[in-house]
Amino acid sequence: RSSDLPIAWKLIIGLALGGFLFFISWYASHGFIRYWNCLLMKNHEVIEQPINLERTAALMTNEAISFIERHKNTPFLLFFSFLHVHTPLVTTKKFIGTSKHGLYGDNVEELDFIVGKILGALEKEGLQNKTLTYFTSDHGGYLEARDGNAQLGGWNGIYKGGKGMGGYEGGIRVPGIFRWPGVLPANTVINEPTSLMDVYPTVVYLGGGTLPKDRVIDGRNLMPLLQGLVTHSEHEFMFHYCGLSLHAVRWHQAETGATWKAHYMTPVFHPFGAGACYGRRMCQCIGEHVIHHKPPLLFELSRSEEH
């Protein structure tokens, strides 16, 4: 005797199964976003699993302050990598609604609070005049991160492009704020090309060490530039990659002070002319997702900075 289901039931079950699979795939991509990094470690010890994001910022801040207190009598290097202002913009309840700029602004408010706590710890221990503090970011704003009309990934001002775009200024220009009272001149703006690769040789110099001689070091010691002992960056050329692909090259013409930039590849924006890849979550680096320029596009950044 046949026990086959009627076609109508097969259709209903098939649609239900398809809907369930779609929900699981969506939830894996978006629903778990607050729980991707599901454990918190201190050195080699798991101290929280699953991670409680409501208190993670406080735990990290308290650990940074404790580190400063423990090492106040010896040289130390503290690297603090904030959860802020990265999506999904984890913000504690205390700061929700404190900004006029939505969730992103709330997240910046909390970031500002944490920076203040760490700087306050330096001042409490009398270390502010003995410590170089460098505040920066790893890339420009994430333009594609949006919730309706709300921008969740920041804003890059006049600069074209954003996160994931290896050549455009909006993707690679980031804040660089230095603080060292009594050593660095206050209220000074330096409009010279530098790189996060400069952190290593700068820290080695301040620590009294020497750089390895058996390899090429792309970074440069920033102290002469920061102290006003020189007026130009030591970087004559800077190469801007997207993944493994060279997208642009910057040339600093020392004789004239001009900065030139050549774009060999640029992303294909989606939709066309949008200024970002809103249809793909982020611009890609290679293949059909980029435009190859032969000859390259050439801009004088000292006259038109946005490219």
Short mmCIF file of C-alpha atoms in Angstrom, two decimals:
data_model
loop_
_atom_site.label_atom_id
_atom_site.label_comp_id
_atom_site.label_asym_id
_atom_site.label_seq_id
_atom_site.Cartn_x
_atom_site.Cartn_y
_atom_site.Cartn_z
CA ARG A 1 0.00 0.00 0.00
CA SER A 2 1.42 3.39 -0.95
CA SER A 3 1.89 5.98 1.81
CA ASP A 4 2.91 8.90 -0.42
CA LEU A 5 1.79 12.32 0.71
CA PRO A 6 -0.53 14.32 -1.54
CA ILE A 7 1.21 16.86 -3.73
CA ALA A 8 -0.30 19.76 -1.76
CA TRP A 9 1.28 18.51 1.48
CA LYS A 10 4.62 17.95 -0.25
CA LEU A 11 4.49 21.55 -1.43
CA ILE A 12 3.64 22.86 2.03
CA ILE A 13 6.39 20.83 3.72
CA GLY A 14 8.90 21.85 1.04
CA LEU A 15 8.10 25.53 1.49
CA ALA A 16 8.28 25.20 5.27
CA LEU A 17 11.64 23.43 5.06
CA GLY A 18 12.95 26.08 2.65
CA GLY A 19 11.79 28.86 4.96
CA PHE A 20 13.45 27.16 7.94
CA LEU A 21 16.77 26.81 6.08
CA PHE A 22 16.59 30.47 5.02
CA PHE A 23 16.00 31.52 8.64
CA ILE A 24 18.96 29.45 9.87
CA SER A 25 21.28 30.95 7.22
CA TRP A 26 20.08 34.49 8.03
CA TYR A 27 20.44 33.97 11.77
CA ALA A 28 23.93 32.52 11.34
CA SER A 29 24.92 35.69 9.47
CA HIS A 30 23.11 38.31 11.54
CA GLY A 31 21.42 36.84 14.60
CA PHE A 32 24.67 35.58 16.11
CA ILE A 33 26.57 38.78 15.38
CA ARG A 34 26.74 39.77 19.04
CA TYR A 35 28.05 36.33 19.97
CA TRP A 36 30.65 35.60 17.28
CA ASN A 37 33.52 36.16 19.71
CA CYS A 38 31.95 33.81 22.22
CA LEU A 39 34.68 33.65 24.87
CA LEU A 40 36.98 36.06 26.71
CA MET A 41 40.55 35.10 27.57
CA LYS A 42 43.19 36.54 29.86
CA ASN A 43 46.57 35.25 28.76
CA HIS A 44 45.92 31.50 28.35
CA GLU A 45 42.87 31.30 30.62
CA VAL A 46 39.24 31.45 29.52
CA ILE A 47 37.62 33.79 32.03
CA GLU A 48 34.17 34.13 30.46
CA GLN A 49 32.18 31.84 28.19
CA PRO A 50 29.88 32.83 26.64
CA ILE A 51 31.11 36.41 26.55
CA ASN A 52 28.88 39.04 28.18
CA LEU A 53 29.27 42.03 25.90
CA GLU A 54 27.46 44.33 28.31
CA ARG A 55 30.46 44.22 30.64
CA THR A 56 33.36 43.47 28.28
CA ALA A 57 34.36 47.12 27.85
CA ALA A 58 34.49 47.60 31.63
CA LEU A 59 36.57 44.44 32.10
CA MET A 60 39.06 45.55 29.45
CA THR A 61 39.28 49.09 30.83
CA ASN A 62 39.82 47.88 34.41
CA GLU A 63 42.52 45.49 33.22
CA ALA A 64 44.29 48.34 31.38
CA ILE A 65 44.17 50.53 34.49
CA SER A 66 45.43 47.64 36.63
CA PHE A 67 48.28 47.07 34.15
CA ILE A 68 49.33 50.72 34.46
CA GLU A 69 49.24 50.50 38.26
CA ARG A 70 51.32 47.29 38.28
CA HIS A 71 53.98 48.66 35.93
CA LYS A 72 54.13 52.31 36.98
CA ASN A 73 57.73 51.97 38.21
CA THR A 74 59.08 50.32 35.06
CA PRO A 75 58.88 51.02 31.31
CA PHE A 76 55.77 49.46 29.79
CA LEU A 77 53.92 49.10 26.50
CA LEU A 78 50.13 48.97 26.69
CA PHE A 79 48.21 48.13 23.51
CA PHE A 80 44.47 48.62 23.99
CA SER A 81 42.25 47.45 21.14
CA PHE A 82 38.74 48.84 21.63
CA LEU A 83 35.51 47.07 20.78
CA HIS A 84 34.37 50.56 19.74
CA VAL A 85 33.41 51.81 17.19
CA HIS A 86 33.23 48.57 15.25
CA THR A 87 29.96 47.03 14.19
CA PRO A 88 27.76 45.71 15.74
CA LEU A 89 28.36 48.83 17.89
CA VAL A 90 28.18 47.11 21.26
CA THR A 91 27.19 49.91 23.65
CA THR A 92 26.40 49.55 27.34
CA LYS A 93 23.01 50.71 28.62
CA LYS A 94 24.60 53.66 30.43
CA PHE A 95 25.48 55.30 27.11
CA ILE A 96 22.42 54.45 25.02
CA GLY A 97 20.71 57.68 23.99
CA THR A 98 23.54 59.99 25.16
CA SER A 99 24.34 61.25 21.66
CA LYS A 100 22.48 63.21 18.99
CA HIS A 101 23.88 60.85 16.36
CA GLY A 102 22.14 57.58 17.12
CA LEU A 103 23.79 54.33 18.11
CA TYR A 104 27.07 55.20 16.40
CA GLY A 105 27.27 58.44 18.36
CA ASP A 106 26.45 56.60 21.59
CA ASN A 107 29.30 54.22 20.85
CA VAL A 108 31.70 57.13 20.31
CA GLU A 109 30.58 58.63 23.63
CA GLU A 110 31.50 55.41 25.41
CA LEU A 111 34.82 55.25 23.55
CA ASP A 112 35.58 58.78 24.72
CA PHE A 113 34.74 57.78 28.30
CA ILE A 114 37.12 54.79 28.19
CA VAL A 115 39.95 56.89 26.76
CA GLY A 116 39.40 59.36 29.58
CA LYS A 117 39.60 56.58 32.18
CA ILE A 118 42.94 55.33 30.81
CA LEU A 119 44.42 58.84 30.56
CA GLY A 120 43.14 59.49 34.07
CA ALA A 121 45.03 56.43 35.33
CA LEU A 122 48.27 57.80 33.83
CA GLU A 123 47.69 61.14 35.54
CA LYS A 124 46.83 59.50 38.86
CA GLU A 125 50.16 57.67 38.85
CA GLY A 126 52.07 60.79 37.73
CA LEU A 127 53.00 59.21 34.40
CA GLN A 128 51.44 61.67 31.94
CA ASN A 129 54.77 63.46 31.32
CA LYS A 130 56.61 60.15 30.93
CA THR A 131 54.23 58.40 28.55
CA LEU A 132 53.64 58.71 24.81
CA THR A 133 49.97 58.06 24.04
CA TYR A 134 48.92 57.34 20.46
CA PHE A 135 45.24 57.07 19.50
CA THR A 136 44.44 55.81 16.01
CA SER A 137 42.38 53.38 13.91
CA ASP A 138 43.06 50.62 11.41
CA HIS A 139 40.86 51.87 8.54
CA GLY A 140 38.28 54.43 7.55
CA GLY A 141 34.54 54.33 8.14
CA TYR A 142 32.49 51.32 7.07
CA LEU A 143 30.09 52.99 4.64
CA GLU A 144 28.05 49.89 3.85
CA ALA A 145 27.05 49.37 7.50
CA ARG A 146 23.59 50.91 7.58
CA ASP A 147 20.24 50.36 9.23
CA GLY A 148 17.72 52.05 6.97
CA ASN A 149 18.87 55.65 6.78
CA ALA A 150 21.04 55.33 9.90
CA GLN A 151 24.79 55.17 9.26
CA LEU A 152 26.36 52.58 11.58
CA GLY A 153 29.90 52.53 10.24
CA GLY A 154 31.08 56.13 10.54
CA TRP A 155 31.65 58.93 8.10
CA ASN A 156 34.79 59.86 6.15
CA GLY A 157 34.16 63.53 5.48
CA ILE A 158 35.51 64.76 2.17
CA TYR A 159 37.48 61.58 1.55
CA LYS A 160 36.29 59.16 -1.10
CA GLY A 161 35.66 55.52 -0.26
CA GLY A 162 35.82 53.65 3.03
CA LYS A 163 36.67 50.41 4.77
CA GLY A 164 37.82 47.63 2.46
CA MET A 165 39.03 50.05 -0.23
CA GLY A 166 42.80 49.79 -0.31
CA GLY A 167 43.47 52.86 -2.40
CA TYR A 168 40.92 55.58 -1.72
CA GLU A 169 41.68 58.04 1.08
CA GLY A 170 38.41 57.27 2.87
CA GLY A 171 39.62 53.73 3.40
CA ILE A 172 43.17 54.43 4.54
CA ARG A 173 43.16 57.88 6.21
CA VAL A 174 42.63 57.50 9.95
CA PRO A 175 42.94 59.77 12.98
CA GLY A 176 46.39 60.06 14.49
CA ILE A 177 46.36 61.80 17.89
CA PHE A 178 49.57 61.95 19.94
CA ARG A 179 49.96 63.10 23.54
CA TRP A 180 53.16 63.54 25.54
CA PRO A 181 53.12 66.69 27.70
CA GLY A 182 56.49 68.37 27.95
CA VAL A 183 57.95 66.39 25.04
CA LEU A 184 55.61 66.99 22.09
CA PRO A 185 54.43 70.54 21.28
CA ALA A 186 50.73 70.98 22.02
CA ASN A 187 48.06 72.12 19.54
CA THR A 188 50.13 71.09 16.53
CA VAL A 189 48.75 69.69 13.28
CA ILE A 190 51.14 67.68 11.07
CA ASN A 191 49.97 67.18 7.50
CA GLU A 192 52.54 64.58 6.48
CA PRO A 193 52.05 60.95 5.39
CA THR A 194 52.75 58.42 8.13
CA SER A 195 51.83 54.78 8.60
CA LEU A 196 50.85 52.35 11.35
CA MET A 197 54.07 50.58 10.35
CA ASP A 198 55.85 53.52 12.02
CA VAL A 199 54.72 52.34 15.46
CA TYR A 200 57.34 49.59 15.60
CA PRO A 201 60.49 51.66 14.91
CA THR A 202 59.16 54.49 17.10
CA VAL A 203 58.64 52.15 20.07
CA VAL A 204 62.05 50.52 19.51
CA TYR A 205 63.69 53.97 19.54
CA LEU A 206 61.89 55.05 22.72
CA GLY A 207 62.82 51.78 24.40
CA GLY A 208 66.48 52.25 23.60
CA GLY A 209 66.63 49.28 21.26
CA THR A 210 67.97 48.80 17.76
CA LEU A 211 66.10 47.67 14.67
CA PRO A 212 67.00 44.33 13.03
CA LYS A 213 69.61 44.63 10.29
CA ASP A 214 68.71 41.43 8.44
CA ARG A 215 65.44 42.68 6.91
CA VAL A 216 63.84 45.73 5.36
CA ILE A 217 61.85 47.79 7.89
CA ASP A 218 59.17 49.81 6.10
CA GLY A 219 58.28 51.96 9.12
CA ARG A 220 60.09 55.09 10.29
CA ASN A 221 60.73 56.58 13.71
CA LEU A 222 58.10 59.30 14.16
CA MET A 223 59.73 61.21 17.02
CA PRO A 224 61.71 63.74 14.90
CA LEU A 225 58.51 64.62 13.00
CA LEU A 226 56.37 64.78 16.14
CA GLN A 227 58.88 66.95 17.99
CA GLY A 228 59.21 69.37 15.08
CA LEU A 229 62.87 68.54 14.47
CA VAL A 230 62.05 67.84 10.80
CA THR A 231 59.23 69.19 8.66
CA HIS A 232 58.72 66.26 6.27
CA SER A 233 57.96 62.58 6.72
CA GLU A 234 60.72 60.13 5.85
CA HIS A 235 58.27 58.21 3.65
CA GLU A 236 58.99 59.07 0.03
CA PHE A 237 56.75 56.29 -1.29
CA MET A 238 53.79 54.53 0.34
CA PHE A 239 52.15 51.48 -1.24
CA HIS A 240 48.45 50.90 -0.65
CA TYR A 241 47.25 47.33 -0.95
CA CYS A 242 43.80 45.78 -0.90
CA GLY A 243 44.51 42.25 0.25
CA LEU A 244 47.42 41.10 -1.94
CA SER A 245 46.66 43.53 -4.79
CA LEU A 246 48.44 46.85 -5.16
CA HIS A 247 45.71 49.45 -5.68
CA ALA A 248 47.57 52.74 -5.32
CA VAL A 249 50.99 54.33 -4.72
CA ARG A 250 51.69 57.64 -2.99
CA TRP A 251 54.82 59.71 -3.77
CA HIS A 252 55.91 62.53 -1.51
CA GLN A 253 57.94 64.98 -3.60
CA ALA A 254 60.36 66.38 -1.02
CA GLU A 255 61.63 69.22 -3.19
CA THR A 256 58.22 70.83 -3.61
CA GLY A 257 56.25 69.32 -0.72
CA ALA A 258 53.65 68.00 -3.18
CA THR A 259 52.08 64.56 -2.71
CA TRP A 260 51.06 62.55 -5.77
CA LYS A 261 48.94 59.43 -5.89
CA ALA A 262 48.49 56.90 -8.69
CA HIS A 263 45.51 54.52 -8.68
CA TYR A 264 46.09 51.24 -10.53
CA MET A 265 42.78 49.70 -9.45
CA THR A 266 39.57 51.14 -8.03
CA PRO A 267 36.46 49.29 -6.80
CA VAL A 268 33.32 48.93 -8.89
CA PHE A 269 30.72 50.69 -6.76
CA HIS A 270 27.32 49.06 -6.35
CA PRO A 271 24.95 50.46 -7.35
CA PHE A 272 26.89 52.34 -10.00
CA GLY A 273 28.09 55.75 -8.85
CA ALA A 274 27.02 55.17 -5.24
CA GLY A 275 30.44 55.79 -3.67
CA ALA A 276 30.45 52.41 -1.92
CA CYS A 277 29.42 48.78 -2.46
CA TYR A 278 26.03 48.85 -0.74
CA GLY A 279 24.81 45.84 -2.70
CA ARG A 280 27.70 43.62 -1.56
CA ARG A 281 28.28 44.62 2.09
CA MET A 282 31.87 45.60 1.21
CA CYS A 283 33.96 46.32 -1.89
CA GLN A 284 36.18 43.51 -3.13
CA CYS A 285 39.86 43.72 -4.10
CA ILE A 286 40.20 41.74 -7.32
CA GLY A 287 38.56 40.29 -10.42
CA GLU A 288 35.37 41.69 -11.84
CA HIS A 289 34.89 43.81 -8.72
CA VAL A 290 37.66 46.28 -9.65
CA ILE A 291 38.52 48.55 -12.57
CA HIS A 292 42.10 48.33 -13.86
CA HIS A 293 43.49 51.70 -14.94
CA LYS A 294 46.10 51.72 -17.74
CA PRO A 295 47.56 54.29 -17.49
CA PRO A 296 46.83 54.79 -13.78
CA LEU A 297 44.69 57.64 -12.48
CA LEU A 298 46.95 60.38 -11.15
CA PHE A 299 46.00 62.95 -8.48
CA GLU A 300 47.94 65.64 -6.67
CA LEU A 301 46.73 65.16 -3.11
CA SER A 302 48.29 68.39 -1.93
CA ARG A 303 45.64 70.14 -4.07
CA SER A 304 42.77 67.64 -3.99
CA GLU A 305 42.92 65.39 -0.91
CA GLU A 306 39.74 63.38 -1.33
CA HIS A 307 41.15 60.69 -3.68
#
